[in-house]
mmCIF file of C-alpha atoms and ligand atoms in Angstrom:
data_model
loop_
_atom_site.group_PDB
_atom_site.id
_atom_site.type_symbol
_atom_site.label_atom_id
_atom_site.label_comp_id
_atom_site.label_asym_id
_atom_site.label_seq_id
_atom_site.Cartn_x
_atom_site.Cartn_y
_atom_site.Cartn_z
ATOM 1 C CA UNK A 1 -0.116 -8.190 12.232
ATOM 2 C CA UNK A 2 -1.745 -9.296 8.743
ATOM 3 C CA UNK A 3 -3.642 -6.988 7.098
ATOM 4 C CA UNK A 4 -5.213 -6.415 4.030
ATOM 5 C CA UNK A 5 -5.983 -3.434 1.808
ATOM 6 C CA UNK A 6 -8.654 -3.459 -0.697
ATOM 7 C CA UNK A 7 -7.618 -0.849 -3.285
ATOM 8 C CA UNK A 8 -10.770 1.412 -4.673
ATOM 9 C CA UNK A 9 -9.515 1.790 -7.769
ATOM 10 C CA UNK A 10 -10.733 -1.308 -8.661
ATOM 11 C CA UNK A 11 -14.421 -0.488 -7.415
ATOM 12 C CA UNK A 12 -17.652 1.395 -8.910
ATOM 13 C CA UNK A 13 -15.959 5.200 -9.588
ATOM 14 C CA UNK A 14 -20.159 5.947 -9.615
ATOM 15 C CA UNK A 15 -20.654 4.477 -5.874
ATOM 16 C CA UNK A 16 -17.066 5.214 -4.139
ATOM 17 C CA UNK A 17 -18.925 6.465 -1.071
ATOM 18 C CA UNK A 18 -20.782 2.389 -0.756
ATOM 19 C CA UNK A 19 -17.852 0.878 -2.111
ATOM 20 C CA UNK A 20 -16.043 2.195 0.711
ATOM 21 C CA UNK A 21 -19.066 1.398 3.221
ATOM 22 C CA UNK A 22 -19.028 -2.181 1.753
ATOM 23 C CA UNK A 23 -14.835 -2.972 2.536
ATOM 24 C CA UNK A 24 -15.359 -2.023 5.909
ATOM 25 C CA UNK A 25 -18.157 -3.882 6.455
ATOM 26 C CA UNK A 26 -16.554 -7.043 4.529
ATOM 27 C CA UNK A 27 -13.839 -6.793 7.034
ATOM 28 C CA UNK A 28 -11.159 -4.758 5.671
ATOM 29 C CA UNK A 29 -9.515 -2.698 8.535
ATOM 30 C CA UNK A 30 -7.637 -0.876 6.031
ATOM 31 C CA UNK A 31 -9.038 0.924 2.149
ATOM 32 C CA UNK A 32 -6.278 1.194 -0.141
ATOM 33 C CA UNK A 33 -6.865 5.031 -1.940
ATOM 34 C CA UNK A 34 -4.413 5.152 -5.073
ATOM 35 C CA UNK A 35 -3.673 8.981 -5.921
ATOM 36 C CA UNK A 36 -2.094 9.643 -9.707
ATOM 37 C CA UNK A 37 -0.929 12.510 -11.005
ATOM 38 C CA UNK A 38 -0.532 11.806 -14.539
ATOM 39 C CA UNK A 39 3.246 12.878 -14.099
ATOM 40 C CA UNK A 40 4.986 9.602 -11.717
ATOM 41 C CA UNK A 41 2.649 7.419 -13.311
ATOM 42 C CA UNK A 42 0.903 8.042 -16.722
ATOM 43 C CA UNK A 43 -2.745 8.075 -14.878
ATOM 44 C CA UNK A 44 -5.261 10.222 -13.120
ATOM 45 C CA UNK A 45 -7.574 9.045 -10.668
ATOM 46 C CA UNK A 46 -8.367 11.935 -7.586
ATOM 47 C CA UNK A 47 -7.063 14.034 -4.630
ATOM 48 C CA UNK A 48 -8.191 14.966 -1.475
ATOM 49 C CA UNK A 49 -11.432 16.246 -2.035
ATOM 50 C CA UNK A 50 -12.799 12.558 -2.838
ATOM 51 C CA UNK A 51 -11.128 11.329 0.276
ATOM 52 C CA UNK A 52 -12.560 14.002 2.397
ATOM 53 C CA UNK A 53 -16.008 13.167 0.826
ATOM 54 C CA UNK A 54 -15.783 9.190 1.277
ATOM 55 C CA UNK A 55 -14.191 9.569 4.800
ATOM 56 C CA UNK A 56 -17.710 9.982 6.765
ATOM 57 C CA UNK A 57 -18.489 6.579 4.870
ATOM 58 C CA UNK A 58 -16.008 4.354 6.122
ATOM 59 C CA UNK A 59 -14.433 3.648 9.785
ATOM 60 C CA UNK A 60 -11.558 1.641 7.974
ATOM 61 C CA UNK A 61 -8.164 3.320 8.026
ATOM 62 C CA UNK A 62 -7.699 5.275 4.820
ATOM 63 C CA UNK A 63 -4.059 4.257 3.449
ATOM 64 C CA UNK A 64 -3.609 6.630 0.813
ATOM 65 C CA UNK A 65 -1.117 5.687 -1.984
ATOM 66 C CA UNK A 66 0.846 9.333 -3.521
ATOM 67 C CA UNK A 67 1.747 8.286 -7.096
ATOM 68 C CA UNK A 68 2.896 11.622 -7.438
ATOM 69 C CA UNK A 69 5.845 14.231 -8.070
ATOM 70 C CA UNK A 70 7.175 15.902 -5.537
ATOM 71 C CA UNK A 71 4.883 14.974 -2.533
ATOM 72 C CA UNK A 72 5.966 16.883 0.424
ATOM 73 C CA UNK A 73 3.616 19.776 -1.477
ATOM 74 C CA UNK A 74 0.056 17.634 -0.665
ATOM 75 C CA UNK A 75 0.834 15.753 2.518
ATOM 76 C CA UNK A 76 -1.303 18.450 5.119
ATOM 77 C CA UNK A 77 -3.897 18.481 2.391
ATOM 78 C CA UNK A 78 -4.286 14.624 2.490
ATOM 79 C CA UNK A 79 -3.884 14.449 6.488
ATOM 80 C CA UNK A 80 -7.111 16.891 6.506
ATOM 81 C CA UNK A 81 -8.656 15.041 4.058
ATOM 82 C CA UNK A 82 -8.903 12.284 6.605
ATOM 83 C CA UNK A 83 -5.644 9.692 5.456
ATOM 84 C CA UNK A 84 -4.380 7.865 8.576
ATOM 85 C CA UNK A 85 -1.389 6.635 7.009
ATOM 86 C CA UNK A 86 0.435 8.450 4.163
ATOM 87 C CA UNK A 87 2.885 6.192 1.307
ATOM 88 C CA UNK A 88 4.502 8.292 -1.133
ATOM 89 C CA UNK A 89 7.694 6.910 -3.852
ATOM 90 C CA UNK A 90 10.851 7.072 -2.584
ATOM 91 C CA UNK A 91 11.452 7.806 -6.303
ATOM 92 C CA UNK A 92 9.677 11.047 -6.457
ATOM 93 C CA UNK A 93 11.329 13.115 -4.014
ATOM 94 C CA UNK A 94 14.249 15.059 -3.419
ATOM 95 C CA UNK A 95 14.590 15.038 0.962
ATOM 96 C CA UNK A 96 12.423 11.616 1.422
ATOM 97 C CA UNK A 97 13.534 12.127 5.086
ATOM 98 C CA UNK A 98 11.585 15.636 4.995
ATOM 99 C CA UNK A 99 8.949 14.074 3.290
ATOM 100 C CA UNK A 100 8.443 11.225 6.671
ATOM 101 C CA UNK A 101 9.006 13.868 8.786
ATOM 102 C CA UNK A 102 6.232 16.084 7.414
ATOM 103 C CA UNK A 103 3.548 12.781 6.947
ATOM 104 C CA UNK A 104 4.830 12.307 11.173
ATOM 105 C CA UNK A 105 3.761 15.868 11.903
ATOM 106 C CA UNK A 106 0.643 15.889 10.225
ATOM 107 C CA UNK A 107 -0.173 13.118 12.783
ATOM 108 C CA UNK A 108 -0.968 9.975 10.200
ATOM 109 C CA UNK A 109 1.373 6.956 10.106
ATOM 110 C CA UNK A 110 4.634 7.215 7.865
ATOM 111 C CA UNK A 111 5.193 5.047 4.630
ATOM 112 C CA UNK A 112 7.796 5.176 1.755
ATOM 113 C CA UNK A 113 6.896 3.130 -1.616
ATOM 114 C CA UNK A 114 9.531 1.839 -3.852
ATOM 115 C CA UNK A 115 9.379 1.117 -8.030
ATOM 116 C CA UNK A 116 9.793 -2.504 -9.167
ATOM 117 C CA UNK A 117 13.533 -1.261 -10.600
ATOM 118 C CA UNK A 118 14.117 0.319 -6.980
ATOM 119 C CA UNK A 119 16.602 -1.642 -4.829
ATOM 120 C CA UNK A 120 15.426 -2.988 -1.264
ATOM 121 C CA UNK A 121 18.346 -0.905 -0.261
ATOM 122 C CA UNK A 122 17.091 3.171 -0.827
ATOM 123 C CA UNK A 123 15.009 3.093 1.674
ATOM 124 C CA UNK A 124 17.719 1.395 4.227
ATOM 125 C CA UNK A 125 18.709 5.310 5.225
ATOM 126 C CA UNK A 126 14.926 5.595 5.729
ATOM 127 C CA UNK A 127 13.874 3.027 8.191
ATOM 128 C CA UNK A 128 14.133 5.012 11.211
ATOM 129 C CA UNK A 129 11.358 7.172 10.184
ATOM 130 C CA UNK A 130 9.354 4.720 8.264
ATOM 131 C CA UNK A 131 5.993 2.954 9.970
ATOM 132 C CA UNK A 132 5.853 1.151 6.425
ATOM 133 C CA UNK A 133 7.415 -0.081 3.676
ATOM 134 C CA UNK A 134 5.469 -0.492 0.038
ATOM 135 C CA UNK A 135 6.866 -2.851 -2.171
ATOM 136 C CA UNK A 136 5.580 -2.279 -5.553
ATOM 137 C CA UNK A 137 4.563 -5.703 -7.306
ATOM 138 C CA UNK A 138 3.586 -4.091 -10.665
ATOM 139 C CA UNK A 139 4.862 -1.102 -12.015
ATOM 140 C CA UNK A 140 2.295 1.883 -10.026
ATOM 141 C CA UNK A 141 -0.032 3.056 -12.581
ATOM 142 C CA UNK A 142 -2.987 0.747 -13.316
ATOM 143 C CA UNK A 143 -4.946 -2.281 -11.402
ATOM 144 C CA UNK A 144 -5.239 -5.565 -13.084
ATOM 145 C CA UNK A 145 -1.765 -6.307 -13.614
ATOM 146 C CA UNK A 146 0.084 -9.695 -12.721
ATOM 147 C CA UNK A 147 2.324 -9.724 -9.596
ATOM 148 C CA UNK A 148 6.261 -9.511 -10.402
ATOM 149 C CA UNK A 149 7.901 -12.480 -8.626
ATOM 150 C CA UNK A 150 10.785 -11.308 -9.061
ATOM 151 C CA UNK A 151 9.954 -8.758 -6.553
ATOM 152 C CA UNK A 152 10.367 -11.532 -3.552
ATOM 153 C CA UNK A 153 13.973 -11.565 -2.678
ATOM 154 C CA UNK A 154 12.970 -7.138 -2.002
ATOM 155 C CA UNK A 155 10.456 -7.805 0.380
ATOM 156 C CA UNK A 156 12.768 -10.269 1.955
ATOM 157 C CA UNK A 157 15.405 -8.359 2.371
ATOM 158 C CA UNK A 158 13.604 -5.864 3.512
ATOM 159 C CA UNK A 159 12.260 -7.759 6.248
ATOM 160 C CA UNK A 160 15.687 -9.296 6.997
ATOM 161 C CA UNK A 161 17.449 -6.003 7.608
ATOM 162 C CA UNK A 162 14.187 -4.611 9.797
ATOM 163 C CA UNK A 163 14.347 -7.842 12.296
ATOM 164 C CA UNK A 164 18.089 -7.234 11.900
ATOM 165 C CA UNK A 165 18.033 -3.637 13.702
ATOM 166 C CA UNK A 166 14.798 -4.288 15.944
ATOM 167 C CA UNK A 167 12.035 -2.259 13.811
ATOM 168 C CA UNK A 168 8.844 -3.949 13.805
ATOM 169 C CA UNK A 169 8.264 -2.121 10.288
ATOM 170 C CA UNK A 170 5.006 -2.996 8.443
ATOM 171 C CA UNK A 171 6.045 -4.334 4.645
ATOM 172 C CA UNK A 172 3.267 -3.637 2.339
ATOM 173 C CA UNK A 173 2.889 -5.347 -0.853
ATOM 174 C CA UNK A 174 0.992 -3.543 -3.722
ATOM 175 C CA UNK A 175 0.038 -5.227 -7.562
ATOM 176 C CA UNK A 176 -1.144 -8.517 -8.636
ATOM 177 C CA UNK A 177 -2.118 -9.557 -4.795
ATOM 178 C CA UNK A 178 -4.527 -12.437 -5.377
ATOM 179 C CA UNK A 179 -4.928 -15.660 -3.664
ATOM 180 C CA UNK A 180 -1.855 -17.795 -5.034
ATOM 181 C CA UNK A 181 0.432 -14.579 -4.805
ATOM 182 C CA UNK A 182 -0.486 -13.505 -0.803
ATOM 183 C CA UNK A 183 1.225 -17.147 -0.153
ATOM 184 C CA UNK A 184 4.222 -16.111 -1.393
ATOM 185 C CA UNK A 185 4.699 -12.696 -0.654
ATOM 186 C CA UNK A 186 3.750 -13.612 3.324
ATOM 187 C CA UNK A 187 5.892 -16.338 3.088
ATOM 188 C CA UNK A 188 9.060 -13.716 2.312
ATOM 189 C CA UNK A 189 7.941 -11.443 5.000
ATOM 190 C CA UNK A 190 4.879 -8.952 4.030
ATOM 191 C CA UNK A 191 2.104 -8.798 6.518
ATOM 192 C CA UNK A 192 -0.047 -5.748 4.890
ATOM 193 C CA UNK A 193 -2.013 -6.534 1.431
ATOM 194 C CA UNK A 194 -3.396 -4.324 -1.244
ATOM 195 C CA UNK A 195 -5.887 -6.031 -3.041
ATOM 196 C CA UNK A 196 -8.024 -4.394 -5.631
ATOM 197 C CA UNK A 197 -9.342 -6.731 -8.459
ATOM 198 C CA UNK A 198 -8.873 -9.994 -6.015
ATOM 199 C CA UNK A 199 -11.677 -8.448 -3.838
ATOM 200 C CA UNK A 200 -13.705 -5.875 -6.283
ATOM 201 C CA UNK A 201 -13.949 -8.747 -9.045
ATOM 202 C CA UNK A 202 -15.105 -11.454 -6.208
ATOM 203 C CA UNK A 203 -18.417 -12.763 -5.936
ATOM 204 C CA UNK A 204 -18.502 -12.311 -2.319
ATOM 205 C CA UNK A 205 -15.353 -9.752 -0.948
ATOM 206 C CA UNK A 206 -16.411 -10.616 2.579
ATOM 207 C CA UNK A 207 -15.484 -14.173 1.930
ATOM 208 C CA UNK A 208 -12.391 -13.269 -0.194
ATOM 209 C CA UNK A 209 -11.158 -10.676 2.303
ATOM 210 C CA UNK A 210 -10.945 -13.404 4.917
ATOM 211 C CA UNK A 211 -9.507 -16.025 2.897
ATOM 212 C CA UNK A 212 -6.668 -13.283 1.457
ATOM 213 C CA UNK A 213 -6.334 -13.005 5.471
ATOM 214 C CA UNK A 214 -5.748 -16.903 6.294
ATOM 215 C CA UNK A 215 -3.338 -17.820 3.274
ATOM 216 C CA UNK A 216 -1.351 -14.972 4.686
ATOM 217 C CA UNK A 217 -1.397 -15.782 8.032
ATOM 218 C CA UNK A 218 -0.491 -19.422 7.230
ATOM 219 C CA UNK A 219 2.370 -18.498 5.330
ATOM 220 C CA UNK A 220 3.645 -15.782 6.918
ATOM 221 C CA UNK A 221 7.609 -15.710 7.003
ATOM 222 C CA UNK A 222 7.909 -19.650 5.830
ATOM 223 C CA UNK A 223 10.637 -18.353 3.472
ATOM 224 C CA UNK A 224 12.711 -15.950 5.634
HETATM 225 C C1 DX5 B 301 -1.335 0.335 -8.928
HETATM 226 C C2 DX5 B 301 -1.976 0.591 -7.606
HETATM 227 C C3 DX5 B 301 -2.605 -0.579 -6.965
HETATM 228 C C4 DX5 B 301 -3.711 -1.255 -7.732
HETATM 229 C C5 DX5 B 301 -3.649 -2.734 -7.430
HETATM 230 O O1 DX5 B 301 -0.539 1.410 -9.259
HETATM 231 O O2 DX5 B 301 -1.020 1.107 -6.695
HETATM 232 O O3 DX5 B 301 -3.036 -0.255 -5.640
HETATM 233 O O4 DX5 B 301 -4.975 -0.776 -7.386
HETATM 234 O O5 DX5 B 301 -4.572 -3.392 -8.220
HETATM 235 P P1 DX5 B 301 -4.603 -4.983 -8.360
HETATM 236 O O6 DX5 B 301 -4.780 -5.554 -7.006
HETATM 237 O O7 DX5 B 301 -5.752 -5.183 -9.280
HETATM 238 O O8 DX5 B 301 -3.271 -5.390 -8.972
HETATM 239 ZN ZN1 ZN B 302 -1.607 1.357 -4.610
#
């Protein structure tokens, strides 16, 4: 199933709470919540007090985004927060198979992130556990950067070695997501989309939201 992600940290830091308010009601069944730690990724953006607070303010599924070191520490404090599904980096932990088992038994959905220099084939070990996949199409840090297209032949082979052992795993695609870009990532097998500046930066988000939504769905796997 196609769907897309707008990412607040493109939005109004001053108005999260109606930022939030205004994704869900442009369409967005999923908000995109990017948590830095200053340490992974050389930026600081929030934790789970914001989430908690901006959770009454949206029915959307929060999708929170761990940029940070050594996650297994924060995942109950992010499942009470109010996160439905949980990505952290493959990169920043030592027992990534503890760290999906902990996200499953904090009851949100399971989903393992992987660096633009990270090969398709880390989180092979991982797909058992795994609800999602995050392909990283800028290097995690900071909106507003252009989408790596060098990144395609990943997502593909992701995709090609979930079909391959039945998992109907959800392949995320994160960085640079814009209307010329969803084409081709869709094409090589992502179905979820993190948009931040695409949607923040448009005129009208409700309109961009569902056109993000139709280019993917037109395209989807046209290159697999
Ligand atoms: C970057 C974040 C992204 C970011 C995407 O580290 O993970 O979610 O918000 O922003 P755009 O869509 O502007 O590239
Ligand atoms: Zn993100």
């Amino acid at each position: 199933m196609i769907r897309i992600s707008p990412s607040v940290l493109a939005s109004d830091f001053s108005r999260l709470g109606e930022e939030a308010a205004r994704m869900a009601s442009c369409g967005a069944e999923l908000l995109h919540l990017d948590v830095m730690d200053g340490m992974f990724v050389p930026n600081i953006t929030f934790g789970p007090p914001v989430i908690k607070a901006i959770r009454k303010c949206s029915p959307a599924l929060f999708d929170v985004h761990l940029m940070i070191e050594d996650p297994i520490r924060y995942i109950g404090d992010f499942a009470s927060a109010g996160a439905d599904s949980i990505t952290f980096h493959a990169e920043a932990a030592d027992d990534p198979r503890a760290v999906l088992g902990a996200i499953r038994a904090a009851g949100c959905k399971t989903a393992v992130s992987l660096k633009p220099a990270t090969p398709a084939e880390t989180v092979f070990p991982l797909l058992d556990l795994a609800d999602m996949v995050l392909v990283m199409t800028v290097e995690p840090g900071f909106g507003g950067q252009s989408f790596m297209h060098d990144m395609l032949e990943k997502i593909r082979a992701l995709r090609h070695e979930c079909t391959k052992r039945g998992f109907d795993t959800d392949i995320q695609v994160d960085g640079g997501i814009a209307e010329d870009t969803i084409a081709l990532a869709a094409a090589y097998g992502a179905n979820v989309f993190v948009a931040g500046s695409a949607v923040f930066r448009s005129e009208d988000a409700a309109k961009t939201i569902a056109s993000l939504r139709q280019i993917a769905e037109e395209n989807y796997g046209k290159a697999l």
